[in-house]
Amino acid sequence: MGLLDGKVAIITGAASGQGAAEARMFAAEGARVVLADVNPAGAEVAASIGGKGVIFKKLDISQADQWQEVVAGALNAFEKIDVLVNNAALNDNHLPIEETEYEHFEKLIRINMLGTFLGMKTVLPAMRSARSGSIINISSTAALRGMPSIFDYGATKWAIRGMSRHAALDLAKYGIRVNAVFPGIIDTPMMEAVTTPETRAEF
Ligand SMILES: NC(=O)c1ccc[n+]([C@@H]2O[C@H](COP(=O)([O-])OP(=O)(O)OC[C@H]3O[C@@H](n4cnc5c(N)ncnc54)[C@H](O)[C@@H]3O)[C@@H](O)[C@H]2O)c1
């Protein structure tokens, strides 16, 4: 008996790092899993987990039409969606506000914030008709307090924290739970992109 026997989950950002680990763990606990990522290497992760209940869908989370396709594909394959893990995010530079460019700020809002919103919105009809569901939004400890030189990423992670709280209150009446997770430093490709080996060793 797995903890997630019979459940169906969509996990974004599942080509790498924590999303790939979450997909492995969900499958090991008996869930059927849709791995979604803009990086097609997610197909290899899905193949390495194996089984008919594990599929990959290409998804740029900032694109509403792609979300529609992924959710339709999940329903077509598995007939329901019990869990959405909004895990995908971009964190490709660490800068203070005075060095933050408009274009980069907008890019992170589109991916990290809008992408999380679109995920919740698009799974909502299926979860609302089932009167049950669990949405798990991956935020960060950067949304638990202020931090220097991580302005745009930090702002989007605070937005995810806020959206999770507000959505949880809106959706409780349908039996849909919305929670945010606040990871600390995790050794994944994302951390490699924004730290040196020395700082990672210190962390
Ligand atoms: N690693 C850490 O220390 C840390 C700390 C706190 C929070 N987090 C959060 O944990 C989550 C997972 O990060 P990770 O550490 O596994 O990083 P990662 O870089 O290994 O994985 C992120 C994944 O998101 C995907 N992605 C990026 N942009 C996308 C888009 N537009 N559409 C679809 N997929 C996209 C990437 O292709 C990648 O597979 C993220 O939300 C991140 O912000 C990470």
Tab-separated table of N, CA and C in Angstrom, residues 60-176:
chain	number	residue	atom	x	y	z
A	60	ASP	N	5.443	25.124	-20.968
A	60	ASP	CA	5.985	26.382	-20.453
A	60	ASP	C	4.895	26.938	-19.549
A	61	ILE	N	5.143	26.970	-18.245
A	61	ILE	CA	4.075	27.321	-17.296
A	61	ILE	C	3.547	28.741	-17.457
A	62	SER	N	4.271	29.586	-18.202
A	62	SER	CA	3.789	30.961	-18.393
A	62	SER	C	2.767	31.064	-19.528
A	63	GLN	N	2.468	29.940	-20.202
A	63	GLN	CA	1.593	29.964	-21.382
A	63	GLN	C	0.250	29.281	-21.080
A	64	ALA	N	-0.829	30.073	-21.074
A	64	ALA	CA	-2.148	29.547	-20.712
A	64	ALA	C	-2.603	28.420	-21.636
A	65	ASP	N	-2.333	28.565	-22.952
A	65	ASP	CA	-2.808	27.534	-23.876
A	65	ASP	C	-2.093	26.203	-23.631
A	66	GLN	N	-0.824	26.268	-23.245
A	66	GLN	CA	-0.091	25.024	-22.958
A	66	GLN	C	-0.622	24.362	-21.692
A	67	TRP	N	-1.020	25.158	-20.708
A	67	TRP	CA	-1.633	24.588	-19.500
A	67	TRP	C	-2.917	23.841	-19.863
A	68	GLN	N	-3.721	24.449	-20.756
A	68	GLN	CA	-4.976	23.783	-21.162
A	68	GLN	C	-4.675	22.421	-21.760
A	69	GLU	N	-3.623	22.376	-22.598
A	69	GLU	CA	-3.282	21.096	-23.248
A	69	GLU	C	-2.815	20.064	-22.233
A	70	VAL	N	-2.011	20.491	-21.268
A	70	VAL	CA	-1.473	19.544	-20.279
A	70	VAL	C	-2.593	18.989	-19.390
A	71	VAL	N	-3.483	19.873	-18.956
A	71	VAL	CA	-4.576	19.414	-18.092
A	71	VAL	C	-5.514	18.494	-18.882
A	72	ALA	N	-5.800	18.860	-20.142
A	72	ALA	CA	-6.640	17.986	-20.973
A	72	ALA	C	-5.944	16.639	-21.174
A	73	GLY	N	-4.644	16.663	-21.388
A	73	GLY	CA	-3.883	15.418	-21.582
A	73	GLY	C	-3.912	14.547	-20.326
A	74	ALA	N	-3.805	15.179	-19.162
A	74	ALA	CA	-3.833	14.426	-17.894
A	74	ALA	C	-5.206	13.793	-17.699
A	75	LEU	N	-6.270	14.561	-17.999
A	75	LEU	CA	-7.621	14.026	-17.821
A	75	LEU	C	-7.893	12.912	-18.813
A	76	ASN	N	-7.361	13.076	-20.024
A	76	ASN	CA	-7.533	12.060	-21.051
A	76	ASN	C	-6.846	10.762	-20.641
A	77	ALA	N	-5.647	10.899	-20.070
A	77	ALA	CA	-4.881	9.700	-19.704
A	77	ALA	C	-5.396	9.064	-18.424
A	78	PHE	N	-5.742	9.888	-17.424
A	78	PHE	CA	-5.993	9.326	-16.082
A	78	PHE	C	-7.361	9.697	-15.483
A	79	GLU	N	-8.141	10.505	-16.227
A	79	GLU	CA	-9.547	10.797	-15.908
A	79	GLU	C	-9.788	11.714	-14.712
A	80	LYS	N	-8.759	12.094	-13.992
A	80	LYS	CA	-8.961	13.022	-12.872
A	80	LYS	C	-7.620	13.648	-12.514
A	81	ILE	N	-7.658	14.678	-11.697
A	81	ILE	CA	-6.421	15.288	-11.174
A	81	ILE	C	-6.637	15.523	-9.676
A	82	ASP	N	-5.899	14.797	-8.866
A	82	ASP	CA	-6.017	14.953	-7.410
A	82	ASP	C	-5.041	15.994	-6.875
A	83	VAL	N	-3.870	16.074	-7.500
A	83	VAL	CA	-2.792	16.902	-6.936
A	83	VAL	C	-2.126	17.709	-8.050
A	84	LEU	N	-1.880	18.966	-7.781
A	84	LEU	CA	-1.002	19.778	-8.641
A	84	LEU	C	0.160	20.263	-7.784
A	85	VAL	N	1.374	19.949	-8.211
A	85	VAL	CA	2.549	20.536	-7.551
A	85	VAL	C	3.108	21.591	-8.492
A	86	ASN	N	2.875	22.864	-8.145
A	86	ASN	CA	3.395	23.993	-8.918
A	86	ASN	C	4.841	24.219	-8.461
A	87	ASN	N	5.756	23.440	-9.055
A	87	ASN	CA	7.145	23.425	-8.580
A	87	ASN	C	8.105	24.194	-9.492
A	88	ALA	N	7.783	24.287	-10.784
A	88	ALA	CA	8.718	24.910	-11.737
A	88	ALA	C	8.939	26.379	-11.395
A	89	ALA	N	10.166	26.836	-11.567
A	89	ALA	CA	10.476	28.256	-11.371
A	89	ALA	C	11.817	28.561	-12.012
A	90	LEU	N	12.025	29.844	-12.230
A	90	LEU	CA	13.312	30.312	-12.746
A	90	LEU	C	13.972	31.189	-11.683
A	91	ASN	N	15.263	30.964	-11.511
A	91	ASN	CA	16.035	31.743	-10.530
A	91	ASN	C	17.438	31.833	-11.123
A	92	ASP	N	17.623	32.763	-12.069
A	92	ASP	CA	18.859	32.722	-12.841
A	92	ASP	C	19.814	33.867	-12.556
A	93	ASN	N	19.426	34.773	-11.658
A	93	ASN	CA	20.437	35.734	-11.195
A	93	ASN	C	20.021	36.292	-9.839
A	94	HIS	N	20.974	36.731	-9.085
A	94	HIS	CA	20.691	37.314	-7.764
A	94	HIS	C	21.199	38.746	-7.751
A	95	LEU	N	20.263	39.699	-7.774
A	95	LEU	CA	20.649	41.106	-7.855
A	95	LEU	C	19.817	41.951	-6.901
A	96	PRO	N	20.372	43.090	-6.441
A	96	PRO	CA	19.568	44.028	-5.659
A	96	PRO	C	18.631	44.826	-6.573
A	97	ILE	N	17.679	45.534	-5.973
A	97	ILE	CA	16.675	46.240	-6.787
A	97	ILE	C	17.333	47.210	-7.768
A	98	GLU	N	18.406	47.907	-7.365
A	98	GLU	CA	18.926	48.928	-8.281
A	98	GLU	C	19.575	48.336	-9.524
A	99	GLU	N	19.907	47.043	-9.485
A	99	GLU	CA	20.462	46.407	-10.692
A	99	GLU	C	19.444	45.508	-11.391
A	100	THR	N	18.209	45.509	-10.884
A	100	THR	CA	17.174	44.647	-11.479
A	100	THR	C	16.566	45.355	-12.680
A	101	GLU	N	16.644	44.707	-13.841
A	101	GLU	CA	16.096	45.287	-15.069
A	101	GLU	C	14.607	44.954	-15.178
A	102	TYR	N	13.881	45.915	-15.768
A	102	TYR	CA	12.441	45.728	-16.006
A	102	TYR	C	12.172	44.394	-16.695
A	103	GLU	N	12.945	44.107	-17.755
A	103	GLU	CA	12.688	42.909	-18.573
A	103	GLU	C	12.827	41.638	-17.747
A	104	HIS	N	13.859	41.610	-16.875
A	104	HIS	CA	14.061	40.391	-16.087
A	104	HIS	C	12.993	40.246	-15.016
A	105	PHE	N	12.615	41.369	-14.425
A	105	PHE	CA	11.554	41.335	-13.409
A	105	PHE	C	10.268	40.787	-14.028
A	106	GLU	N	9.945	41.318	-15.230
A	106	GLU	CA	8.726	40.872	-15.908
A	106	GLU	C	8.803	39.379	-16.261
A	107	LYS	N	9.999	38.951	-16.677
A	107	LYS	CA	10.171	37.533	-17.048
A	107	LYS	C	9.900	36.621	-15.842
A	108	LEU	N	10.444	36.993	-14.679
A	108	LEU	CA	10.228	36.154	-13.494
A	108	LEU	C	8.770	36.200	-13.030
A	109	ILE	N	8.135	37.366	-13.184
A	109	ILE	CA	6.702	37.434	-12.838
A	109	ILE	C	5.915	36.505	-13.750
A	110	ARG	N	6.249	36.517	-15.044
A	110	ARG	CA	5.524	35.677	-16.004
A	110	ARG	C	5.684	34.196	-15.673
A	111	ILE	N	6.915	33.785	-15.363
A	111	ILE	CA	7.139	32.349	-15.122
A	111	ILE	C	6.701	31.982	-13.699
A	112	ASN	N	7.314	32.613	-12.703
A	112	ASN	CA	7.112	32.140	-11.331
A	112	ASN	C	5.713	32.476	-10.786
A	113	MET	N	5.271	33.692	-11.053
A	113	MET	CA	3.978	34.098	-10.465
A	113	MET	C	2.800	33.723	-11.361
A	114	LEU	N	2.844	34.211	-12.617
A	114	LEU	CA	1.740	33.911	-13.537
A	114	LEU	C	1.645	32.403	-13.774
A	115	GLY	N	2.794	31.729	-13.874
A	115	GLY	CA	2.795	30.274	-14.099
A	115	GLY	C	2.093	29.535	-12.973
A	116	THR	N	2.313	29.966	-11.739
A	116	THR	CA	1.666	29.326	-10.583
A	116	THR	C	0.164	29.606	-10.585
A	117	PHE	N	-0.190	30.851	-10.904
A	117	PHE	CA	-1.615	31.218	-11.009
A	117	PHE	C	-2.312	30.383	-12.089
A	118	LEU	N	-1.682	30.299	-13.271
A	118	LEU	CA	-2.303	29.565	-14.380
A	118	LEU	C	-2.495	28.089	-14.021
A	119	GLY	N	-1.518	27.513	-13.318
A	119	GLY	CA	-1.653	26.112	-12.906
A	119	GLY	C	-2.881	25.928	-12.023
A	120	MET	N	-3.018	26.796	-11.031
A	120	MET	CA	-4.169	26.670	-10.119
A	120	MET	C	-5.479	26.850	-10.883
A	121	LYS	N	-5.532	27.890	-11.732
A	121	LYS	CA	-6.760	28.184	-12.488
A	121	LYS	C	-7.155	27.028	-13.386
A	122	THR	N	-6.150	26.398	-14.023
A	122	THR	CA	-6.479	25.416	-15.061
A	122	THR	C	-6.897	24.074	-14.475
A	123	VAL	N	-6.364	23.699	-13.292
A	123	VAL	CA	-6.813	22.425	-12.697
A	123	VAL	C	-8.126	22.601	-11.927
A	124	LEU	N	-8.487	23.850	-11.667
A	124	LEU	CA	-9.629	24.118	-10.794
A	124	LEU	C	-10.934	23.448	-11.242
A	125	PRO	N	-11.347	23.553	-12.525
A	125	PRO	CA	-12.642	22.941	-12.883
A	125	PRO	C	-12.700	21.447	-12.548
A	126	ALA	N	-11.614	20.709	-12.833
A	126	ALA	CA	-11.630	19.259	-12.555
A	126	ALA	C	-11.689	18.998	-11.056
A	127	MET	N	-10.916	19.755	-10.271
A	127	MET	CA	-10.920	19.539	-8.816
A	127	MET	C	-12.248	19.975	-8.201
A	128	ARG	N	-12.821	21.076	-8.763
A	128	ARG	CA	-14.091	21.569	-8.205
A	128	ARG	C	-15.206	20.558	-8.454
A	129	SER	N	-15.216	19.953	-9.682
A	129	SER	CA	-16.279	18.948	-9.898
A	129	SER	C	-16.079	17.727	-9.031
A	130	ALA	N	-14.806	17.390	-8.723
A	130	ALA	CA	-14.566	16.229	-7.851
A	130	ALA	C	-14.793	16.586	-6.386
A	131	ARG	N	-14.925	17.883	-6.102
A	131	ARG	CA	-15.023	18.419	-4.735
A	131	ARG	C	-13.891	17.904	-3.853
A	132	SER	N	-12.701	17.867	-4.470
A	132	SER	CA	-11.523	17.425	-3.728
A	132	SER	C	-10.278	17.746	-4.542
A	133	GLY	N	-9.192	18.001	-3.860
A	133	GLY	CA	-7.932	18.248	-4.568
A	133	GLY	C	-6.914	18.872	-3.630
A	134	SER	N	-5.662	18.777	-4.046
A	134	SER	CA	-4.582	19.376	-3.259
A	134	SER	C	-3.638	20.101	-4.205
A	135	ILE	N	-3.485	21.394	-3.970
A	135	ILE	CA	-2.555	22.208	-4.769
A	135	ILE	C	-1.387	22.568	-3.864
A	136	ILE	N	-0.185	22.266	-4.332
A	136	ILE	CA	1.019	22.506	-3.528
A	136	ILE	C	1.915	23.459	-4.318
A	137	ASN	N	2.060	24.659	-3.811
A	137	ASN	CA	2.868	25.669	-4.497
A	137	ASN	C	4.236	25.765	-3.830
A	138	ILE	N	5.290	25.646	-4.629
A	138	ILE	CA	6.633	25.697	-4.049
A	138	ILE	C	7.100	27.155	-4.003
A	139	SER	N	7.209	27.660	-2.789
A	139	SER	CA	7.712	29.021	-2.573
A	139	SER	C	9.195	28.908	-2.204
A	140	SER	N	9.613	29.579	-1.148
A	140	SER	CA	11.031	29.579	-0.761
A	140	SER	C	11.167	30.266	0.589
A	141	THR	N	12.241	29.969	1.301
A	141	THR	CA	12.489	30.734	2.530
A	141	THR	C	12.729	32.210	2.190
A	142	ALA	N	12.995	32.509	0.894
A	142	ALA	CA	13.116	33.914	0.468
A	142	ALA	C	11.780	34.642	0.582
A	143	ALA	N	10.694	33.890	0.872
A	143	ALA	CA	9.382	34.510	1.080
A	143	ALA	C	8.979	34.484	2.549
A	144	LEU	N	9.918	34.159	3.420
A	144	LEU	CA	9.615	34.179	4.859
A	144	LEU	C	10.191	35.422	5.518
A	145	ARG	N	11.143	36.057	4.826
A	145	ARG	CA	11.760	37.284	5.371
A	145	ARG	C	12.404	38.036	4.210
A	146	GLY	N	12.845	39.275	4.469
A	146	GLY	CA	13.580	40.007	3.451
A	146	GLY	C	15.000	39.475	3.343
A	147	MET	N	15.544	39.508	2.134
A	147	MET	CA	16.932	39.085	1.926
A	147	MET	C	17.574	40.062	0.959
A	148	PRO	N	18.868	40.355	1.130
A	148	PRO	CA	19.516	41.261	0.185
A	148	PRO	C	19.828	40.572	-1.147
A	149	SER	N	19.794	41.350	-2.218
A	149	SER	CA	20.279	40.922	-3.537
A	149	SER	C	19.591	39.697	-4.115
A	150	ILE	N	18.292	39.600	-3.901
A	150	ILE	CA	17.544	38.510	-4.541
A	150	ILE	C	16.151	39.062	-4.845
A	151	PHE	N	16.158	40.309	-5.366
A	151	PHE	CA	14.940	41.118	-5.408
A	151	PHE	C	13.822	40.489	-6.233
A	152	ASP	N	14.105	40.164	-7.517
A	152	ASP	CA	12.963	39.761	-8.352
A	152	ASP	C	12.479	38.353	-8.026
A	153	TYR	N	13.411	37.423	-7.825
A	153	TYR	CA	13.014	36.058	-7.436
A	153	TYR	C	12.275	36.097	-6.099
A	154	GLY	N	12.831	36.826	-5.129
A	154	GLY	CA	12.191	36.914	-3.810
A	154	GLY	C	10.782	37.465	-3.905
A	155	ALA	N	10.604	38.493	-4.738
A	155	ALA	CA	9.266	39.093	-4.880
A	155	ALA	C	8.270	38.070	-5.425
A	156	THR	N	8.702	37.269	-6.418
A	156	THR	CA	7.755	36.291	-6.980
A	156	THR	C	7.449	35.178	-5.978
A	157	LYS	N	8.420	34.849	-5.116
A	157	LYS	CA	8.156	33.786	-4.131
A	157	LYS	C	7.224	34.294	-3.024
A	158	TRP	N	7.320	35.605	-2.682
A	158	TRP	CA	6.333	36.198	-1.764
A	158	TRP	C	4.954	36.166	-2.426
A	159	ALA	N	4.905	36.424	-3.729
A	159	ALA	CA	3.612	36.407	-4.433
A	159	ALA	C	3.001	35.008	-4.372
A	160	ILE	N	3.838	33.982	-4.503
A	160	ILE	CA	3.323	32.601	-4.429
A	160	ILE	C	2.784	32.322	-3.030
A	161	ARG	N	3.492	32.809	-2.014
A	161	ARG	CA	3.001	32.647	-0.633
A	161	ARG	C	1.625	33.304	-0.485
A	162	GLY	N	1.508	34.536	-1.006
A	162	GLY	CA	0.236	35.264	-0.884
A	162	GLY	C	-0.880	34.595	-1.673
A	163	MET	N	-0.587	34.195	-2.923
A	163	MET	CA	-1.622	33.545	-3.735
A	163	MET	C	-2.103	32.267	-3.059
A	164	SER	N	-1.168	31.548	-2.417
A	164	SER	CA	-1.543	30.273	-1.778
A	164	SER	C	-2.520	30.522	-0.635
A	165	ARG	N	-2.239	31.531	0.174
A	165	ARG	CA	-3.126	31.841	1.307
A	165	ARG	C	-4.513	32.255	0.829
A	166	HIS	N	-4.527	33.161	-0.161
A	166	HIS	CA	-5.827	33.656	-0.646
A	166	HIS	C	-6.607	32.535	-1.318
A	167	ALA	N	-5.926	31.756	-2.164
A	167	ALA	CA	-6.623	30.677	-2.880
A	167	ALA	C	-7.125	29.618	-1.901
A	168	ALA	N	-6.348	29.347	-0.833
A	168	ALA	CA	-6.779	28.336	0.140
A	168	ALA	C	-8.136	28.723	0.733
A	169	LEU	N	-8.314	30.013	1.018
A	169	LEU	CA	-9.583	30.457	1.599
A	169	LEU	C	-10.709	30.415	0.567
A	170	ASP	N	-10.386	30.742	-0.691
A	170	ASP	CA	-11.410	30.709	-1.738
A	170	ASP	C	-11.848	29.283	-2.062
A	171	LEU	N	-10.938	28.331	-1.982
A	171	LEU	CA	-11.228	26.990	-2.515
A	171	LEU	C	-11.588	25.960	-1.454
A	172	ALA	N	-11.473	26.324	-0.177
A	172	ALA	CA	-11.791	25.362	0.896
A	172	ALA	C	-13.215	24.837	0.756
A	173	LYS	N	-14.116	25.710	0.285
A	173	LYS	CA	-15.529	25.300	0.196
A	173	LYS	C	-15.749	24.183	-0.828
A	174	TYR	N	-14.789	23.987	-1.719
A	174	TYR	CA	-14.889	22.885	-2.694
A	174	TYR	C	-14.104	21.649	-2.237
A	175	GLY	N	-13.548	21.682	-1.043
A	175	GLY	CA	-12.733	20.547	-0.587
A	175	GLY	C	-11.346	20.547	-1.206
A	176	ILE	N	-10.935	21.698	-1.732
A	176	ILE	CA	-9.602	21.797	-2.349
A	176	ILE	C	-8.659	22.487	-1.363
